C-alpha positions as protocol buffer text, in pm:
chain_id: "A"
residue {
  index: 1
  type: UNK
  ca { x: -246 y: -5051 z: 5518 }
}
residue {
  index: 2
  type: UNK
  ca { x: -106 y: -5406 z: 5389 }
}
residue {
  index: 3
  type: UNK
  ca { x: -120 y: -5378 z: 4967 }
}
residue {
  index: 4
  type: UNK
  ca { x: -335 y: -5669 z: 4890 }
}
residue {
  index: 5
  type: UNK
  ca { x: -365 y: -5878 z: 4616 }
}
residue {
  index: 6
  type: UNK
  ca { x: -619 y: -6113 z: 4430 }
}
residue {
  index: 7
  type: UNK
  ca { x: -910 y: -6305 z: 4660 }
}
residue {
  index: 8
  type: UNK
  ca { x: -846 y: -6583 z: 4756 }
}
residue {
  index: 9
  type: UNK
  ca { x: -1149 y: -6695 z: 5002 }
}
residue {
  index: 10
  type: UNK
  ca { x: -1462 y: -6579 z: 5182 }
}
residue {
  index: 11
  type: UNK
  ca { x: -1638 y: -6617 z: 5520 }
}
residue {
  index: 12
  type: UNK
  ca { x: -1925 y: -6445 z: 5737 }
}
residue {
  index: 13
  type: UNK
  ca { x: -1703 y: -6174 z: 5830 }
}
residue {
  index: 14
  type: UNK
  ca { x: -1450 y: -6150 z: 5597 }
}
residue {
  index: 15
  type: UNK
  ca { x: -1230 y: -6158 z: 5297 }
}
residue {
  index: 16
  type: UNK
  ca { x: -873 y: -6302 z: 5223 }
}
residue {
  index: 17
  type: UNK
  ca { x: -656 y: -6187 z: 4969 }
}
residue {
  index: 18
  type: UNK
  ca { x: -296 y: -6280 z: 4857 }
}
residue {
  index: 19
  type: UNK
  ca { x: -34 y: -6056 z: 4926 }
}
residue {
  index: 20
  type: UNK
  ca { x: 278 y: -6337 z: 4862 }
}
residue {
  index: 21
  type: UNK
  ca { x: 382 y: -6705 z: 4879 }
}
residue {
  index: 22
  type: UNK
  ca { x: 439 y: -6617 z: 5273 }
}
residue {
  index: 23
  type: UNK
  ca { x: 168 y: -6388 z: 5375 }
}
residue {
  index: 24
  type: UNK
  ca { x: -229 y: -6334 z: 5329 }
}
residue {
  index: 25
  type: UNK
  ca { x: -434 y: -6026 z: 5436 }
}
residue {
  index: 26
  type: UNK
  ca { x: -809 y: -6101 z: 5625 }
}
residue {
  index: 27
  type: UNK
  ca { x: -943 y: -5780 z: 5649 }
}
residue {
  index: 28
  type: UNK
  ca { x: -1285 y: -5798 z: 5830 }
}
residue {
  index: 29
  type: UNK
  ca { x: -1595 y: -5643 z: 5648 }
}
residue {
  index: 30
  type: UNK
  ca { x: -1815 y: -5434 z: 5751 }
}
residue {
  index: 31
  type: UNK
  ca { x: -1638 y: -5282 z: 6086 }
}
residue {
  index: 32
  type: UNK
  ca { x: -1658 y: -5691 z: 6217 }
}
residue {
  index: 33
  type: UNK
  ca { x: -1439 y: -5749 z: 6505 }
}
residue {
  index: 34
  type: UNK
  ca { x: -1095 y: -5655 z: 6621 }
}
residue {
  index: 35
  type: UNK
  ca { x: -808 y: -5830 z: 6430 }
}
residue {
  index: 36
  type: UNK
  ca { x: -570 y: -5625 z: 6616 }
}
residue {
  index: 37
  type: UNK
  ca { x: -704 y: -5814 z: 6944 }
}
residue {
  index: 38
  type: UNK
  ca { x: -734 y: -6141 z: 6741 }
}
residue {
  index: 39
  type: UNK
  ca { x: -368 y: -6125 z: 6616 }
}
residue {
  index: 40
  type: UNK
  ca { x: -288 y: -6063 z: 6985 }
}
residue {
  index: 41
  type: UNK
  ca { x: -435 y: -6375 z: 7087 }
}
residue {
  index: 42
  type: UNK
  ca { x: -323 y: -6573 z: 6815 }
}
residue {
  index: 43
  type: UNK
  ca { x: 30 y: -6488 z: 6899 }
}
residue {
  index: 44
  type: UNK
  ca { x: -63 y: -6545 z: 7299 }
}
residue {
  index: 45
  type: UNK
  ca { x: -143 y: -6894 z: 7199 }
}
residue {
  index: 46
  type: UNK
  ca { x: 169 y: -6984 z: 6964 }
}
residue {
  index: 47
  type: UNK
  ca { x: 370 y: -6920 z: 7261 }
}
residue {
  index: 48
  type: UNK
  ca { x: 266 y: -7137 z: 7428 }
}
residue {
  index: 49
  type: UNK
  ca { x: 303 y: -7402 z: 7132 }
}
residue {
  index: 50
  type: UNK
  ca { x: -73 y: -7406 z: 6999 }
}
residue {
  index: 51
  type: UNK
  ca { x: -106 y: -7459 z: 6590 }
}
residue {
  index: 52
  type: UNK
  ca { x: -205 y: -7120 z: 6462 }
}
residue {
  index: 53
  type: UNK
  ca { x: -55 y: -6927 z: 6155 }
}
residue {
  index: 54
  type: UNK
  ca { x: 209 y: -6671 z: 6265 }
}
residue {
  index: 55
  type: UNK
  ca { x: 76 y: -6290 z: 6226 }
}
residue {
  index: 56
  type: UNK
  ca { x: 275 y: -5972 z: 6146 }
}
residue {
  index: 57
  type: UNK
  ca { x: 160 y: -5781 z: 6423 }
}
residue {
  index: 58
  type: UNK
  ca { x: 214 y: -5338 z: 6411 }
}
residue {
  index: 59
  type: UNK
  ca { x: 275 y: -5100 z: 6135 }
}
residue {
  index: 60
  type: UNK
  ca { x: 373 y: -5387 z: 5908 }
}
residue {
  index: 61
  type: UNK
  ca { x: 77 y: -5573 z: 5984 }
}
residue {
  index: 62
  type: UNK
  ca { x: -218 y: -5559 z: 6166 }
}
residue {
  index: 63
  type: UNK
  ca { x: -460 y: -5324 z: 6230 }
}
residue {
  index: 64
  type: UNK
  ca { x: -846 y: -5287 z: 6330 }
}
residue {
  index: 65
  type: UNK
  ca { x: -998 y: -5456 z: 6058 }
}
residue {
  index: 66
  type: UNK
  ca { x: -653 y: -5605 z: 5851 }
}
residue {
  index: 67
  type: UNK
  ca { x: -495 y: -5929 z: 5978 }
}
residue {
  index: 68
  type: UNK
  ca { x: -180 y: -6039 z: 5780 }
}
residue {
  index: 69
  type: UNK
  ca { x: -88 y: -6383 z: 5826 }
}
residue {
  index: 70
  type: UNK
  ca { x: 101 y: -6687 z: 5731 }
}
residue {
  index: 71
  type: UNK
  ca { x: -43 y: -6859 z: 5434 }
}
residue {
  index: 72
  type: UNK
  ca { x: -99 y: -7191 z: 5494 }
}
residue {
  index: 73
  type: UNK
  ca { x: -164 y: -7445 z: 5248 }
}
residue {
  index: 74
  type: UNK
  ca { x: -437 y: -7742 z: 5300 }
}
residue {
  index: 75
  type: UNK
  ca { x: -774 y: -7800 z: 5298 }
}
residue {
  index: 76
  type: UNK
  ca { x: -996 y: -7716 z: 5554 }
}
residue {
  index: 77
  type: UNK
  ca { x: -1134 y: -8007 z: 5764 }
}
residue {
  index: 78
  type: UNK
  ca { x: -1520 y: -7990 z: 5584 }
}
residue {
  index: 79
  type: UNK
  ca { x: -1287 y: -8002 z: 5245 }
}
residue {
  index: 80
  type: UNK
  ca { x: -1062 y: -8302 z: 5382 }
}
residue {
  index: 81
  type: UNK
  ca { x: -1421 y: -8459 z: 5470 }
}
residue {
  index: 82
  type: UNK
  ca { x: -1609 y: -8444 z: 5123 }
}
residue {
  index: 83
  type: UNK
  ca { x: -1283 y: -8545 z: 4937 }
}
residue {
  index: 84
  type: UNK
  ca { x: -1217 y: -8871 z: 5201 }
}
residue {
  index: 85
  type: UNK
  ca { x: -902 y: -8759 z: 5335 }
}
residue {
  index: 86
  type: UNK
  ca { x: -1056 y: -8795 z: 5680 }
}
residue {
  index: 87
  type: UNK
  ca { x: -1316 y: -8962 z: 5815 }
}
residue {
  index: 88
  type: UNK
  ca { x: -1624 y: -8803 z: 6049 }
}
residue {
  index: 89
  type: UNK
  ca { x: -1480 y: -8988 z: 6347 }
}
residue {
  index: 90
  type: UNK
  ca { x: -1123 y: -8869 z: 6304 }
}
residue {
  index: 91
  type: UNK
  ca { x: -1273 y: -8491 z: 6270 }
}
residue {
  index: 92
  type: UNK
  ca { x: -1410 y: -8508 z: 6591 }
}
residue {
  index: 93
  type: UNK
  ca { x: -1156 y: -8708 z: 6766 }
}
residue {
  index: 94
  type: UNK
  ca { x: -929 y: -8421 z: 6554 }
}
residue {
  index: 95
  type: UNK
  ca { x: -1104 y: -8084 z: 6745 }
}
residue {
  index: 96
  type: UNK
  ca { x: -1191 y: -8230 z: 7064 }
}
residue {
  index: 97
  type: UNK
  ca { x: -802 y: -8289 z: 7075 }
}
residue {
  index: 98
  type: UNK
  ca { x: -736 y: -7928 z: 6964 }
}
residue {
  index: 99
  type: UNK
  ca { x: -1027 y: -7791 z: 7269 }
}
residue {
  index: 100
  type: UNK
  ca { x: -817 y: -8011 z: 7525 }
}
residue {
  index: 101
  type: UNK
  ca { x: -456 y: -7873 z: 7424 }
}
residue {
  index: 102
  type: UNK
  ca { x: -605 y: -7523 z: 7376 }
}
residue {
  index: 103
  type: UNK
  ca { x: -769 y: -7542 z: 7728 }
}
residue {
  index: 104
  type: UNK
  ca { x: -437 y: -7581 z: 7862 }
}
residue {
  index: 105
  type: UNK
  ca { x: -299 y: -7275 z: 7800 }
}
residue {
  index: 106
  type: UNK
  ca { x: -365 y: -7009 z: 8065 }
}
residue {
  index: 107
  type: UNK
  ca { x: -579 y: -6695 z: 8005 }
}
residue {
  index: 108
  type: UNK
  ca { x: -456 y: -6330 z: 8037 }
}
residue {
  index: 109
  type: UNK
  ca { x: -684 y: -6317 z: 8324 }
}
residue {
  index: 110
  type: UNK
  ca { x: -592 y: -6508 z: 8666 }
}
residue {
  index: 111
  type: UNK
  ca { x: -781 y: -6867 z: 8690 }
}
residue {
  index: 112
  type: UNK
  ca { x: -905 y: -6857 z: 8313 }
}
residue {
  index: 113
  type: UNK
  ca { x: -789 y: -6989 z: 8018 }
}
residue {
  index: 114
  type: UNK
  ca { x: -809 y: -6904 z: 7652 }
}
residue {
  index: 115
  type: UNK
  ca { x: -1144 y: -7021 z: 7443 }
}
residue {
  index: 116
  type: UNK
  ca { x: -1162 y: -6995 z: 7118 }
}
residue {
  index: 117
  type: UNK
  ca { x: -1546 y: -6973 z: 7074 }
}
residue {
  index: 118
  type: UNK
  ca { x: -1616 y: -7090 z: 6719 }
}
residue {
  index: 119
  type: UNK
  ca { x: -1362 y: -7429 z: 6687 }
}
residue {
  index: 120
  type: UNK
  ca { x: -1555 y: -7646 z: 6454 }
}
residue {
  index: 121
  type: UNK
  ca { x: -1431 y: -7813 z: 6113 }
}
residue {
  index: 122
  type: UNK
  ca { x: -1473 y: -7507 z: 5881 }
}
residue {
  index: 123
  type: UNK
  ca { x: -1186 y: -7317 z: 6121 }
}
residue {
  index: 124
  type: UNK
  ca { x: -941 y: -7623 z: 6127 }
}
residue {
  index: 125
  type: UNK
  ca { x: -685 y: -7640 z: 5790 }
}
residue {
  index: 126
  type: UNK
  ca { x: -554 y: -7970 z: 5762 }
}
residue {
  index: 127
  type: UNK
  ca { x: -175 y: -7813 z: 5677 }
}
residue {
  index: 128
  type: UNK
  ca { x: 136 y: -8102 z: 5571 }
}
residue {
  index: 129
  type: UNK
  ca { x: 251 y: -7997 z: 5957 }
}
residue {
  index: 130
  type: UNK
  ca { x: -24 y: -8080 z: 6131 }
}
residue {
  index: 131
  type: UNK
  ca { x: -367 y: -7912 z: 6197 }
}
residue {
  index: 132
  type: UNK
  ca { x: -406 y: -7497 z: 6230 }
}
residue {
  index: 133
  type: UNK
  ca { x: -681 y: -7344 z: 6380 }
}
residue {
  index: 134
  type: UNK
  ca { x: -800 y: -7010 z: 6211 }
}
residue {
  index: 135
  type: UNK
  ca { x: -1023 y: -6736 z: 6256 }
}
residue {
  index: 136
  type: UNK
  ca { x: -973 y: -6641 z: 6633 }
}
residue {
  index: 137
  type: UNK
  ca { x: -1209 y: -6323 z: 6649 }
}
residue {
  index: 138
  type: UNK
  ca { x: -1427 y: -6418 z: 6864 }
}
residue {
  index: 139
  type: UNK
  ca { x: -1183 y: -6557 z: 7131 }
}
residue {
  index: 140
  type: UNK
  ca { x: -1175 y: -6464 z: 7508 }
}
residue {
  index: 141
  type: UNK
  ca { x: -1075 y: -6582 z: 7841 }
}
residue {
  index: 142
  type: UNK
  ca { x: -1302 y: -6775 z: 8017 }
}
residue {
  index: 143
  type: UNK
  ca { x: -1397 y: -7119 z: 8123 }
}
residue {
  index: 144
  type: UNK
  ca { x: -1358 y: -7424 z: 7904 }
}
residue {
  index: 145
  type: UNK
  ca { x: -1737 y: -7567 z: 7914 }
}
residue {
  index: 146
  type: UNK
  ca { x: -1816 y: -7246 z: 7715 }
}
residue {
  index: 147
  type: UNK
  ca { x: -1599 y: -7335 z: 7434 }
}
residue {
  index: 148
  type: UNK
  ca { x: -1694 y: -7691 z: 7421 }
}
residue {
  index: 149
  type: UNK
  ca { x: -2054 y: -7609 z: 7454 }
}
residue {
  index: 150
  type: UNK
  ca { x: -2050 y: -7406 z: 7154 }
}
residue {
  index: 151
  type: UNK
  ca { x: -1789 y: -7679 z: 6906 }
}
residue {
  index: 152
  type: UNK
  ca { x: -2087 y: -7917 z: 7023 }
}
residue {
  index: 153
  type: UNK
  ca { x: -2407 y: -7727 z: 6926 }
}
residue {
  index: 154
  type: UNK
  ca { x: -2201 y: -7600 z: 6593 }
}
residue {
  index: 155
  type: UNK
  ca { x: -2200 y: -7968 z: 6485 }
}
residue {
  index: 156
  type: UNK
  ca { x: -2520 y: -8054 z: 6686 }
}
residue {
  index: 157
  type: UNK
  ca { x: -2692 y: -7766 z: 6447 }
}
residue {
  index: 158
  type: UNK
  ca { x: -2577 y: -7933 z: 6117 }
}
residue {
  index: 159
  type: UNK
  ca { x: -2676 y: -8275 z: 6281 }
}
residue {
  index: 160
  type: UNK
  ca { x: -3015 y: -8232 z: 6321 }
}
residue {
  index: 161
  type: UNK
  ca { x: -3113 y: -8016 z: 5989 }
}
residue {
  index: 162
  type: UNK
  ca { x: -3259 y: -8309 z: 5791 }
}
residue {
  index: 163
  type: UNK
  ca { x: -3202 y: -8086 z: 5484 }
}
residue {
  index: 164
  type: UNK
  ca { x: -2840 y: -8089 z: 5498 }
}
residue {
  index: 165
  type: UNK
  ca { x: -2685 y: -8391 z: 5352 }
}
residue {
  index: 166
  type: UNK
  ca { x: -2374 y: -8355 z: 5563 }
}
residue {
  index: 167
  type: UNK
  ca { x: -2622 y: -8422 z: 5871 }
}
residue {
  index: 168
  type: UNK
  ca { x: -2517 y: -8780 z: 5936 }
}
residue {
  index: 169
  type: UNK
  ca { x: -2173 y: -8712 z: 5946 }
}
residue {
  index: 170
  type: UNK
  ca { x: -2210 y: -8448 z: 6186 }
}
residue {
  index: 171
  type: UNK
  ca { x: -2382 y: -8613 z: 6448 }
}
residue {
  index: 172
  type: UNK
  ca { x: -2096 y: -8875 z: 6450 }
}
residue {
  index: 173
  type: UNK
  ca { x: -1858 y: -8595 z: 6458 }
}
residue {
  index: 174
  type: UNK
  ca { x: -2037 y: -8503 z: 6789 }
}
residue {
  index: 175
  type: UNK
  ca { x: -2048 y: -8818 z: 6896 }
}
residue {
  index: 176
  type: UNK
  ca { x: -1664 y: -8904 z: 6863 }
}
residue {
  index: 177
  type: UNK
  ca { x: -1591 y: -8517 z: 6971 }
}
residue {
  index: 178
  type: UNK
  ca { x: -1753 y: -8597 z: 7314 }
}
residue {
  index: 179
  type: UNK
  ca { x: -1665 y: -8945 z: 7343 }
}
residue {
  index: 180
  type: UNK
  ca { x: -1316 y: -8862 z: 7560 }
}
residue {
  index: 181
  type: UNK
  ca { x: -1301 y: -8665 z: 7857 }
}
residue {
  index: 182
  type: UNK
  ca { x: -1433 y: -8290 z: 7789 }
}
residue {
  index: 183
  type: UNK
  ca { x: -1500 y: -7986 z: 7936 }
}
residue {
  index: 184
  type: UNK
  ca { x: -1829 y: -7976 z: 7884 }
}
residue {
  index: 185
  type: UNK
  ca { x: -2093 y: -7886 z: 8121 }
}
residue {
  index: 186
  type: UNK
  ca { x: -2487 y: -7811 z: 8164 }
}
residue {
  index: 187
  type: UNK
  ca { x: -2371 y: -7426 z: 8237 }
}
residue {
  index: 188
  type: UNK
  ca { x: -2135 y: -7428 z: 7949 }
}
residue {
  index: 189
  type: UNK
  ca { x: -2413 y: -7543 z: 7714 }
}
residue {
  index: 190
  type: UNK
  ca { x: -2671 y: -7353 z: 7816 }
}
residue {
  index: 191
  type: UNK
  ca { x: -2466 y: -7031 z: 7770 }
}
residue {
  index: 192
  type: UNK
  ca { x: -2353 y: -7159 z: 7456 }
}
residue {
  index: 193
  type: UNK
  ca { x: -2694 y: -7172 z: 7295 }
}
residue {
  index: 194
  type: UNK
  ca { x: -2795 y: -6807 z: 7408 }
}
residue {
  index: 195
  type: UNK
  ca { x: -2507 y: -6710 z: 7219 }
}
residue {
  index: 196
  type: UNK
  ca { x: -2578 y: -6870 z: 6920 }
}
residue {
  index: 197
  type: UNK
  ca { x: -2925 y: -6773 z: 6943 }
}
residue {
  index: 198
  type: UNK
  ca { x: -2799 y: -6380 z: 6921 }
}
residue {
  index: 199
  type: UNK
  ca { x: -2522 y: -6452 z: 6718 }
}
residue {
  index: 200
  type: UNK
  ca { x: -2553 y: -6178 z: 6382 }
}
residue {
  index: 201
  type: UNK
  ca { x: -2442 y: -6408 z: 6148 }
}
residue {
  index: 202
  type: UNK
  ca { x: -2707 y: -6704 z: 6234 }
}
residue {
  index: 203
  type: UNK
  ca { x: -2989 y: -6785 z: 5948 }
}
residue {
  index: 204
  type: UNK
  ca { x: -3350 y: -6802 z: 6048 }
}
residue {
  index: 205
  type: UNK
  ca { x: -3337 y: -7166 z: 5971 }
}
residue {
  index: 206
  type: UNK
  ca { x: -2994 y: -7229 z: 6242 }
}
residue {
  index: 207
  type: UNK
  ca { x: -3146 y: -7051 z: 6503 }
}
residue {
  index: 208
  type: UNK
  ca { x: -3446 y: -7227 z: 6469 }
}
residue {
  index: 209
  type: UNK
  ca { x: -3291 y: -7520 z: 6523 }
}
residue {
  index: 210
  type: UNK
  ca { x: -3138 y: -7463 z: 6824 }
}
residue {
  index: 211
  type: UNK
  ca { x: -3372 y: -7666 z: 7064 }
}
residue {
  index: 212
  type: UNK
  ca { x: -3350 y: -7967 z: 6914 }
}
residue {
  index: 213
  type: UNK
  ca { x: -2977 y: -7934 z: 6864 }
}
residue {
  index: 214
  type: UNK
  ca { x: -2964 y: -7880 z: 7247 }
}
residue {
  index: 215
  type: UNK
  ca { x: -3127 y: -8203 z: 7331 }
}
residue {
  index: 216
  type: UNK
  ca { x: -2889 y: -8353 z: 7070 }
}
residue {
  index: 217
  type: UNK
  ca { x: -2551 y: -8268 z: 7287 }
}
residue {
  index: 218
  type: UNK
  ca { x: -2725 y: -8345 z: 7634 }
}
residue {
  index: 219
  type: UNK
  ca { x: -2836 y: -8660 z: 7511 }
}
residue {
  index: 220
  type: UNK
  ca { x: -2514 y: -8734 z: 7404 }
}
residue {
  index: 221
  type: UNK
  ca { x: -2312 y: -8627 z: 7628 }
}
residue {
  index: 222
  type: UNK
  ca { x: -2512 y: -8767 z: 7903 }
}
residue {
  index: 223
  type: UNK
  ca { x: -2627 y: -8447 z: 8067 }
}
residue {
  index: 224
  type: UNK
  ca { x: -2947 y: -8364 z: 8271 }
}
């Protein structure tokens, strides 16, 4: 097991903590995922030149529920936003960008390629290289609507909770992410809200939401 070191950040599912100026440890809580299979991924993707942070896979490394990888420094894109580094437009002109060149590398299954499954601004750091795209454990192979379903009803969610004052900046986030050509679709979508709606680590108040956030991306995105 990777000796870790002070905390340095929290999600849903887990915990990061220091181990050097090179290398962090996410260890999952609470038996959450695989990061053995999200390292895997993570490392099927760099290959093929897609910005993630390099992971130390095996017995120096990862495990079940410890991920060691690159430290990156940056904010995250929500961070980037509230401190006007980047605008709501450039965010989603940023991860629809990210979807396309993701969608072009090939799955580990014939005729699918590689979703990510959660890509919204809270999973992009804004690094001096260029932007990274973290947190990869709920990834799989499958088709691309799927994973631009789900980016749009992430954002779509935040967009139409009047009591979140990021809501306005959201919804033009959605807008500019579906304002190029996209892989979304009505199947895509659809699938992508019965997800969220069992996802474990949904509030009352998110899933609740969920309708209207649905009309949201088909209206939008032009869909019947």
């Amino acid at each position: 097991m990777p000796a870790r070191g002070k905390l340095i950040g929290s999600g849903r599912t887990a915990d990061v903590y220091e181990i050097d100026e090179a290398w962090v440890l996410r260890r999952n809580r609470e038996d959450w995922g695989d990061a053995a299979a999200e390292g895997a991924v993570m490392e099927h993707v760099r290959a093929y030149g897609y910005p993630v942070p390099r992971v130390r896979m095996g017995d120096a490394g990862t495990s079940r529920t410890d991920l060691v990888m690159e430290r990156l420094t940056g904010p995250t894109m929500v961070e980037a936003f509230v401190a006007g580094a980047i605008d709501a437009v450039e965010a989603g002109t940023v991860l629809a960008s990210l979807l396309r060149q993701l969608h072009a590398v090939p799955g580990r299954r014939p005729g699918t390629r590689v979703l990510h499954l959660d890509l919204h601004p809270e999973n992009v750091l804004l690094t001096p290289d260029g932007p990274r795209v973290i947190d990869w454990g709920t990834a799989e192979d499958g088709d691309p609507g799927l994973d631009w379903g789900l980016s749009a009803m992430i954002l779509a969610q935040v967009a139409v909770d009047d009591d979140r004052p990021v809501a306005e900046p959201a919804r033009a986030m959605l807008v500019s992410l579906l304002a190029g050509p996209s892989g979304l679709t009505g199947e895509g979508l659809t699938e992508a809200r019965r997800r969220r709606a069992v996802n474990p680590t949904m509030t009352a108040r998110e899933v609740e939401l969920l309708g209207v956030a649905e009309e949201l991306v088909r209206s939008v995105a032009l869909l019947s």
